PDB file of C-alpha atoms in Angstrom:
ATOM      1  CA  MET A   1      72.062  24.733 165.278  1.00  0.00           C
ATOM      2  CA  ASP A   2      75.290  26.086 167.064  1.00  0.00           C
ATOM      3  CA  LEU A   3      74.506  30.279 166.412  1.00  0.00           C
ATOM      4  CA  THR A   4      78.004  30.512 167.705  1.00  0.00           C
ATOM      5  CA  ALA A   5      79.692  28.751 164.935  1.00  0.00           C
ATOM      6  CA  ALA A   6      77.630  30.964 162.598  1.00  0.00           C
ATOM      7  CA  GLN A   7      80.288  33.018 160.076  1.00  0.00           C
ATOM      8  CA  PRO A   8      78.924  36.376 157.999  1.00  0.00           C
ATOM      9  CA  THR A   9      79.012  34.982 154.304  1.00  0.00           C
ATOM     10  CA  THR A  10      78.097  38.636 153.179  1.00  0.00           C
ATOM     11  CA  LYS A  11      79.792  42.044 154.494  1.00  0.00           C
ATOM     12  CA  PRO A  12      77.664  44.443 155.910  1.00  0.00           C
ATOM     13  CA  ASP A  13      76.277  48.268 154.345  1.00  0.00           C
ATOM     14  CA  ARG A  14      77.082  51.238 154.919  1.00  0.00           C
ATOM     15  CA  ASN A  15      74.372  53.667 156.047  1.00  0.00           C
ATOM     16  CA  LEU A  16      74.480  56.632 154.094  1.00  0.00           C
ATOM     17  CA  ALA A  17      72.784  58.741 156.476  1.00  0.00           C
ATOM     18  CA  LEU A  18      74.908  57.786 159.472  1.00  0.00           C
ATOM     19  CA  GLU A  19      77.852  58.542 156.209  1.00  0.00           C
ATOM     20  CA  MET A  20      75.866  62.285 156.215  1.00  0.00           C
ATOM     21  CA  ALA A  21      75.786  62.634 159.735  1.00  0.00           C
ATOM     22  CA  ARG A  22      79.449  62.409 160.467  1.00  0.00           C
ATOM     23  CA  VAL A  23      80.256  64.636 157.459  1.00  0.00           C
ATOM     24  CA  THR A  24      77.924  67.335 159.263  1.00  0.00           C
ATOM     25  CA  GLU A  25      79.760  66.233 162.165  1.00  0.00           C
ATOM     26  CA  VAL A  26      82.903  67.595 160.963  1.00  0.00           C
ATOM     27  CA  ALA A  27      81.794  70.176 159.325  1.00  0.00           C
ATOM     28  CA  ALA A  28      80.947  71.657 162.711  1.00  0.00           C
ATOM     29  CA  LEU A  29      83.776  70.752 164.304  1.00  0.00           C
ATOM     30  CA  ALA A  30      86.441  72.252 161.951  1.00  0.00           C
ATOM     31  CA  ALA A  31      84.148  75.331 161.511  1.00  0.00           C
ATOM     32  CA  ALA A  32      84.073  75.684 165.782  1.00  0.00           C
ATOM     33  CA  ARG A  33      87.702  76.409 165.664  1.00  0.00           C
ATOM     34  CA  TRP A  34      86.661  80.145 164.387  1.00  0.00           C
ATOM     35  CA  ILE A  35      83.655  80.925 166.900  1.00  0.00           C
ATOM     36  CA  GLY A  36      84.256  84.576 168.240  1.00  0.00           C
ATOM     37  CA  ARG A  37      87.374  85.532 165.459  1.00  0.00           C
ATOM     38  CA  GLY A  38      85.587  87.444 163.533  1.00  0.00           C
ATOM     39  CA  ASP A  39      86.388  85.942 160.219  1.00  0.00           C
ATOM     40  CA  LYS A  40      83.419  84.271 158.997  1.00  0.00           C
ATOM     41  CA  GLU A  41      85.421  83.497 155.387  1.00  0.00           C
ATOM     42  CA  ALA A  42      88.067  81.336 156.935  1.00  0.00           C
ATOM     43  CA  ALA A  43      85.076  80.089 159.365  1.00  0.00           C
ATOM     44  CA  ASP A  44      83.355  79.014 155.785  1.00  0.00           C
ATOM     45  CA  GLN A  45      86.145  77.803 154.073  1.00  0.00           C
ATOM     46  CA  ALA A  46      87.461  75.280 157.472  1.00  0.00           C
ATOM     47  CA  ALA A  47      83.859  73.659 156.860  1.00  0.00           C
ATOM     48  CA  VAL A  48      83.918  73.191 153.288  1.00  0.00           C
ATOM     49  CA  ASP A  49      88.147  71.797 153.735  1.00  0.00           C
ATOM     50  CA  ALA A  50      86.846  69.373 156.287  1.00  0.00           C
ATOM     51  CA  MET A  51      83.165  68.437 154.669  1.00  0.00           C
ATOM     52  CA  ARG A  52      85.213  68.091 151.099  1.00  0.00           C
ATOM     53  CA  VAL A  53      87.596  65.514 152.532  1.00  0.00           C
ATOM     54  CA  LEU A  54      85.382  63.502 154.476  1.00  0.00           C
ATOM     55  CA  LEU A  55      82.489  63.283 151.540  1.00  0.00           C
ATOM     56  CA  GLY A  56      85.470  62.006 149.075  1.00  0.00           C
ATOM     57  CA  SER A  57      85.183  58.713 151.102  1.00  0.00           C
ATOM     58  CA  VAL A  58      81.969  58.138 151.185  1.00  0.00           C
ATOM     59  CA  HIS A  59      80.226  54.880 149.157  1.00  0.00           C
ATOM     60  CA  MET A  60      78.247  56.456 146.718  1.00  0.00           C
ATOM     61  CA  ASP A  61      78.404  58.223 143.191  1.00  0.00           C
ATOM     62  CA  GLY A  62      77.241  61.800 144.020  1.00  0.00           C
ATOM     63  CA  VAL A  63      77.152  64.808 142.179  1.00  0.00           C
ATOM     64  CA  VAL A  64      76.601  68.796 144.226  1.00  0.00           C
ATOM     65  CA  VAL A  65      73.575  70.141 142.443  1.00  0.00           C
ATOM     66  CA  ILE A  66      73.180  72.934 145.356  1.00  0.00           C
ATOM     67  CA  GLY A  67      76.374  73.716 146.184  1.00  0.00           C
ATOM     68  CA  GLU A  68      79.598  76.798 146.830  1.00  0.00           C
ATOM     69  CA  GLY A  69      78.993  78.172 143.546  1.00  0.00           C
ATOM     70  CA  GLU A  70      79.817  77.727 139.420  1.00  0.00           C
ATOM     71  CA  LYS A  71      82.999  76.030 139.074  1.00  0.00           C
ATOM     72  CA  ASP A  72      84.707  78.957 138.626  1.00  0.00           C
ATOM     73  CA  GLU A  73      83.713  80.804 142.060  1.00  0.00           C
ATOM     74  CA  ALA A  74      84.735  77.967 144.281  1.00  0.00           C
ATOM     75  CA  PRO A  75      87.290  75.062 144.621  1.00  0.00           C
ATOM     76  CA  MET A  76      84.961  72.689 146.333  1.00  0.00           C
ATOM     77  CA  LEU A  77      81.482  71.388 145.969  1.00  0.00           C
ATOM     78  CA  TYR A  78      80.976  73.411 143.204  1.00  0.00           C
ATOM     79  CA  ASN A  79      77.740  72.681 140.752  1.00  0.00           C
ATOM     80  CA  GLY A  80      78.131  69.873 139.224  1.00  0.00           C
ATOM     81  CA  GLU A  81      81.381  68.172 141.475  1.00  0.00           C
ATOM     82  CA  HIS A  82      81.355  64.492 141.946  1.00  0.00           C
ATOM     83  CA  ILE A  83      81.860  63.524 144.928  1.00  0.00           C
ATOM     84  CA  GLY A  84      81.731  60.699 146.191  1.00  0.00           C
ATOM     85  CA  ASP A  85      84.306  56.480 145.712  1.00  0.00           C
ATOM     86  CA  GLY A  86      82.049  56.337 142.718  1.00  0.00           C
ATOM     87  CA  SER A  87      80.374  52.992 144.070  1.00  0.00           C
ATOM     88  CA  PRO A  88      76.301  52.938 144.287  1.00  0.00           C
ATOM     89  CA  PRO A  89      74.065  54.370 144.889  1.00  0.00           C
ATOM     90  CA  GLU A  90      73.742  57.650 142.624  1.00  0.00           C
ATOM     91  CA  VAL A  91      73.272  60.723 144.539  1.00  0.00           C
ATOM     92  CA  ASP A  92      72.203  64.427 144.318  1.00  0.00           C
ATOM     93  CA  ILE A  93      73.983  66.419 146.924  1.00  0.00           C
ATOM     94  CA  ALA A  94      73.236  69.372 148.443  1.00  0.00           C
ATOM     95  CA  VAL A  95      75.745  71.204 150.649  1.00  0.00           C
ATOM     96  CA  ASP A  96      75.475  74.151 153.076  1.00  0.00           C
ATOM     97  CA  PRO A  97      78.835  73.268 154.840  1.00  0.00           C
ATOM     98  CA  LEU A  98      78.151  76.746 157.452  1.00  0.00           C
ATOM     99  CA  GLU A  99      74.988  77.572 157.852  1.00  0.00           C
ATOM    100  CA  GLY A 100      74.849  81.222 159.903  1.00  0.00           C
ATOM    101  CA  THR A 101      78.859  81.923 159.158  1.00  0.00           C
ATOM    102  CA  GLU A 102      78.313  85.834 160.718  1.00  0.00           C
ATOM    103  CA  LEU A 103      76.447  84.313 164.269  1.00  0.00           C
ATOM    104  CA  CYS A 104      80.073  81.600 163.728  1.00  0.00           C
ATOM    105  CA  ALA A 105      82.372  84.780 163.810  1.00  0.00           C
ATOM    106  CA  PHE A 106      81.126  87.089 165.816  1.00  0.00           C
ATOM    107  CA  GLY A 107      80.148  84.111 168.579  1.00  0.00           C
ATOM    108  CA  LEU A 108      76.530  85.290 168.520  1.00  0.00           C
ATOM    109  CA  PRO A 109      73.988  83.008 170.439  1.00  0.00           C
ATOM    110  CA  ASN A 110      70.522  81.687 169.368  1.00  0.00           C
ATOM    111  CA  ALA A 111      69.267  84.062 171.447  1.00  0.00           C
ATOM    112  CA  ILE A 112      69.465  86.938 168.826  1.00  0.00           C
ATOM    113  CA  ALA A 113      66.954  84.779 167.096  1.00  0.00           C
ATOM    114  CA  PRO A 114      63.664  86.160 168.835  1.00  0.00           C
ATOM    115  CA  TRP A 115      65.259  89.552 168.438  1.00  0.00           C
ATOM    116  CA  LEU A 116      65.676  89.774 164.571  1.00  0.00           C
ATOM    117  CA  ALA A 117      62.384  87.909 164.826  1.00  0.00           C
ATOM    118  CA  ALA A 118      60.899  91.302 166.290  1.00  0.00           C
ATOM    119  CA  LEU A 119      63.026  94.123 164.147  1.00  0.00           C
ATOM    120  CA  PRO A 120      60.010  93.913 161.876  1.00  0.00           C
ATOM    121  CA  GLY A 121      57.660  97.213 162.638  1.00  0.00           C
ATOM    122  CA  ARG A 122      60.304  98.447 164.871  1.00  0.00           C
ATOM    123  CA  SER A 123      61.003 102.095 164.677  1.00  0.00           C
ATOM    124  CA  GLY A 124      63.202 103.269 162.205  1.00  0.00           C
ATOM    125  CA  TRP A 125      63.831 100.116 161.211  1.00  0.00           C
ATOM    126  CA  ILE A 126      63.416  98.235 157.131  1.00  0.00           C
ATOM    127  CA  CYS A 127      62.430  94.612 157.062  1.00  0.00           C
ATOM    128  CA  ALA A 128      62.077  93.008 153.639  1.00  0.00           C
ATOM    129  CA  MET A 129      61.866  89.453 152.621  1.00  0.00           C
ATOM    130  CA  ALA A 130      61.866  87.854 148.923  1.00  0.00           C
ATOM    131  CA  PHE A 131      59.797  84.930 147.597  1.00  0.00           C
ATOM    132  CA  ALA A 132      59.736  82.295 145.498  1.00  0.00           C
ATOM    133  CA  GLY A 133      55.967  81.738 144.950  1.00  0.00           C
ATOM    134  CA  GLU A 134      54.694  81.819 147.990  1.00  0.00           C
ATOM    135  CA  HIS A 135      57.393  80.924 150.042  1.00  0.00           C
ATOM    136  CA  PRO A 136      59.786  82.996 151.601  1.00  0.00           C
ATOM    137  CA  VAL A 137      63.848  82.531 150.395  1.00  0.00           C
ATOM    138  CA  ALA A 138      65.633  85.273 151.656  1.00  0.00           C
ATOM    139  CA  ALA A 139      65.797  88.462 153.655  1.00  0.00           C
ATOM    140  CA  GLY A 140      67.240  91.285 154.835  1.00  0.00           C
ATOM    141  CA  ALA A 141      67.314  94.304 157.305  1.00  0.00           C
ATOM    142  CA  ALA A 142      67.889  97.704 157.321  1.00  0.00           C
ATOM    143  CA  TYR A 143      68.217 100.993 160.363  1.00  0.00           C
ATOM    144  CA  VAL A 144      67.481 104.601 159.545  1.00  0.00           C
ATOM    145  CA  SER A 145      68.869 107.020 161.337  1.00  0.00           C
ATOM    146  CA  GLY A 146      68.197 110.210 159.756  1.00  0.00           C
ATOM    147  CA  GLU A 147      70.212 110.835 155.932  1.00  0.00           C
ATOM    148  CA  TYR A 148      72.315 108.149 157.305  1.00  0.00           C
ATOM    149  CA  ALA A 149      71.167 104.055 156.732  1.00  0.00           C
ATOM    150  CA  TRP A 150      73.038 100.879 158.143  1.00  0.00           C
ATOM    151  CA  LEU A 151      71.972  97.829 155.924  1.00  0.00           C
ATOM    152  CA  GLY A 152      72.525  93.785 157.505  1.00  0.00           C
ATOM    153  CA  PHE A 153      71.068  90.322 158.666  1.00  0.00           C
ATOM    154  CA  GLY A 154      70.714  89.347 154.622  1.00  0.00           C
ATOM    155  CA  ALA A 155      70.875  85.567 154.362  1.00  0.00           C
ATOM    156  CA  THR A 156      69.356  83.295 151.357  1.00  0.00           C
ATOM    157  CA  LYS A 157      68.408  79.626 151.669  1.00  0.00           C
ATOM    158  CA  VAL A 158      71.412  77.453 150.624  1.00  0.00           C
ATOM    159  CA  ALA A 159      68.769  76.144 147.607  1.00  0.00           C
ATOM    160  CA  HIS A 160      67.982  79.773 146.280  1.00  0.00           C
ATOM    161  CA  ARG A 161      71.114  81.090 146.196  1.00  0.00           C
ATOM    162  CA  SER A 162      72.845  82.515 143.064  1.00  0.00           C
ATOM    163  CA  ARG A 163      69.200  83.443 142.016  1.00  0.00           C
ATOM    164  CA  GLY A 164      69.161  87.368 142.553  1.00  0.00           C
ATOM    165  CA  ALA A 165      67.161  87.676 145.547  1.00  0.00           C
ATOM    166  CA  GLN A 166      69.972  89.313 147.842  1.00  0.00           C
ATOM    167  CA  ARG A 167      70.376  92.163 144.796  1.00  0.00           C
ATOM    168  CA  ALA A 168      66.681  92.922 145.170  1.00  0.00           C
ATOM    169  CA  LEU A 169      66.323  92.586 148.880  1.00  0.00           C
ATOM    170  CA  LEU A 170      69.312  95.187 148.432  1.00  0.00           C
ATOM    171  CA  ALA A 171      67.465  97.479 145.994  1.00  0.00           C
ATOM    172  CA  ARG A 172      64.456  96.744 147.965  1.00  0.00           C
ATOM    173  CA  ARG A 173      65.883  98.323 151.356  1.00  0.00           C
ATOM    174  CA  LEU A 174      67.553 101.161 149.154  1.00  0.00           C
ATOM    175  CA  ASP A 175      64.929 102.681 147.533  1.00  0.00           C
ATOM    176  CA  GLU A 176      62.970 102.279 150.763  1.00  0.00           C
ATOM    177  CA  ALA A 177      65.484 103.926 153.016  1.00  0.00           C
ATOM    178  CA  ALA A 178      66.082 106.946 150.403  1.00  0.00           C
ATOM    179  CA  ALA A 179      61.675 107.228 150.051  1.00  0.00           C
ATOM    180  CA  ARG A 180      62.416 107.902 154.060  1.00  0.00           C
ATOM    181  CA  GLY A 181      65.328 110.841 152.843  1.00  0.00           C
ATOM    182  CA  VAL A 182      68.182 108.452 153.872  1.00  0.00           C
ATOM    183  CA  ARG A 183      71.151 110.390 151.385  1.00  0.00           C
ATOM    184  CA  VAL A 184      73.976 107.992 152.852  1.00  0.00           C
ATOM    185  CA  ALA A 185      74.266 104.284 152.866  1.00  0.00           C
ATOM    186  CA  VAL A 186      76.872 101.697 154.089  1.00  0.00           C
ATOM    187  CA  THR A 187      76.934  97.782 154.790  1.00  0.00           C
ATOM    188  CA  GLU A 188      80.012  95.748 155.445  1.00  0.00           C
ATOM    189  CA  THR A 189      80.899  92.079 154.030  1.00  0.00           C
ATOM    190  CA  GLY A 190      83.770  89.804 153.952  1.00  0.00           C
ATOM    191  CA  GLU A 191      87.052  91.337 152.455  1.00  0.00           C
ATOM    192  CA  ARG A 192      87.795  90.848 148.771  1.00  0.00           C
ATOM    193  CA  VAL A 193      90.570  87.970 148.455  1.00  0.00           C
ATOM    194  CA  PRO A 194      92.373  87.030 145.232  1.00  0.00           C
ATOM    195  CA  GLY A 195      91.081  83.668 144.042  1.00  0.00           C
ATOM    196  CA  LYS A 196      87.982  83.451 146.016  1.00  0.00           C
ATOM    197  CA  PRO A 197      85.505  85.617 144.447  1.00  0.00           C
ATOM    198  CA  SER A 198      81.951  86.623 147.140  1.00  0.00           C
ATOM    199  CA  ASN A 199      78.871  86.549 145.723  1.00  0.00           C
ATOM    200  CA  SER A 200      77.875  89.210 148.920  1.00  0.00           C
ATOM    201  CA  TYR A 201      81.139  91.645 147.687  1.00  0.00           C
ATOM    202  CA  ARG A 202      79.878  91.055 143.851  1.00  0.00           C
ATOM    203  CA  ASN A 203      76.388  91.860 145.181  1.00  0.00           C
ATOM    204  CA  ILE A 204      76.878  95.436 146.893  1.00  0.00           C
ATOM    205  CA  LEU A 205      79.532  96.864 144.262  1.00  0.00           C
ATOM    206  CA  ARG A 206      76.456  96.299 141.679  1.00  0.00           C
ATOM    207  CA  ALA A 207      73.862  98.104 144.474  1.00  0.00           C
ATOM    208  CA  GLY A 208      75.961 100.620 144.281  1.00  0.00           C
ATOM    209  CA  PHE A 209      78.238 100.917 146.480  1.00  0.00           C
ATOM    210  CA  ALA A 210      81.759 101.472 146.970  1.00  0.00           C
ATOM    211  CA  GLU A 211      84.643  99.740 149.263  1.00  0.00           C
ATOM    212  CA  ALA A 212      85.020 102.665 151.406  1.00  0.00           C
ATOM    213  CA  TYR A 213      87.890 101.195 154.292  1.00  0.00           C
ATOM    214  CA  LEU A 214      88.934  97.473 154.979  1.00  0.00           C
ATOM    215  CA  ARG A 215      88.249  97.198 159.230  1.00  0.00           C
ATOM    216  CA  ALA A 216      90.514  94.993 161.670  1.00  0.00           C
ATOM    217  CA  ASN A 217      89.195  92.757 163.460  1.00  0.00           C
ATOM    218  CA  PHE A 218      90.931  91.787 166.297  1.00  0.00           C
ATOM    219  CA  MET A 219      90.768  87.706 166.949  1.00  0.00           C
ATOM    220  CA  SER A 220      90.912  85.518 170.159  1.00  0.00           C
ATOM    221  CA  ALA A 221      93.251  82.989 170.229  1.00  0.00           C
ATOM    222  CA  ALA A 222      92.938  80.018 168.003  1.00  0.00           C
ATOM    223  CA  ARG A 223      91.170  77.165 170.823  1.00  0.00           C
TER     224      ARG A 223
END
């Protein structure tokens, strides 16, 4: 047999796992332009936009089952959105274009992880965690100094977002702070932008906070 004369009779299959790796890569590259520029919303949107474009070219009939929110809350990658080129296989997709938006926005290093892990039990700190059954799904912290408290470091696993975990954690931290004598609590989140609903912003308002001012962030030059 002359192997040099052999010709392929079928087209090679596309590897879905490798396609997803490319999707992850393009989202990371898009978000990287916003590292250290103080705008977590822009960083997340850059990742979403890049991911959505490439997902549309993947050979699959995909449906977003865990996405950026409901259809009226997210213009792209919303729950129930059909993605891919419509060809087999049928695939359920869970997406989180940018994990750690604040870490990206403020250029925080991975070294911050052990510092955060050491907070429980430290003087002045309140640490709370939400569970789904026996599994931790969300966490948040607060720092108390006299009659004042700052709430921050809130995060929820992507599969459990929009299920009330952060609302519960806000209430838990505020109750604990009040029990310690706190009269004034402060927190922050991304700016409210028309046409771009923010679950974090709504949760904070529902917890009893009111917007006091818009803080200016100085952005470094685009990379």
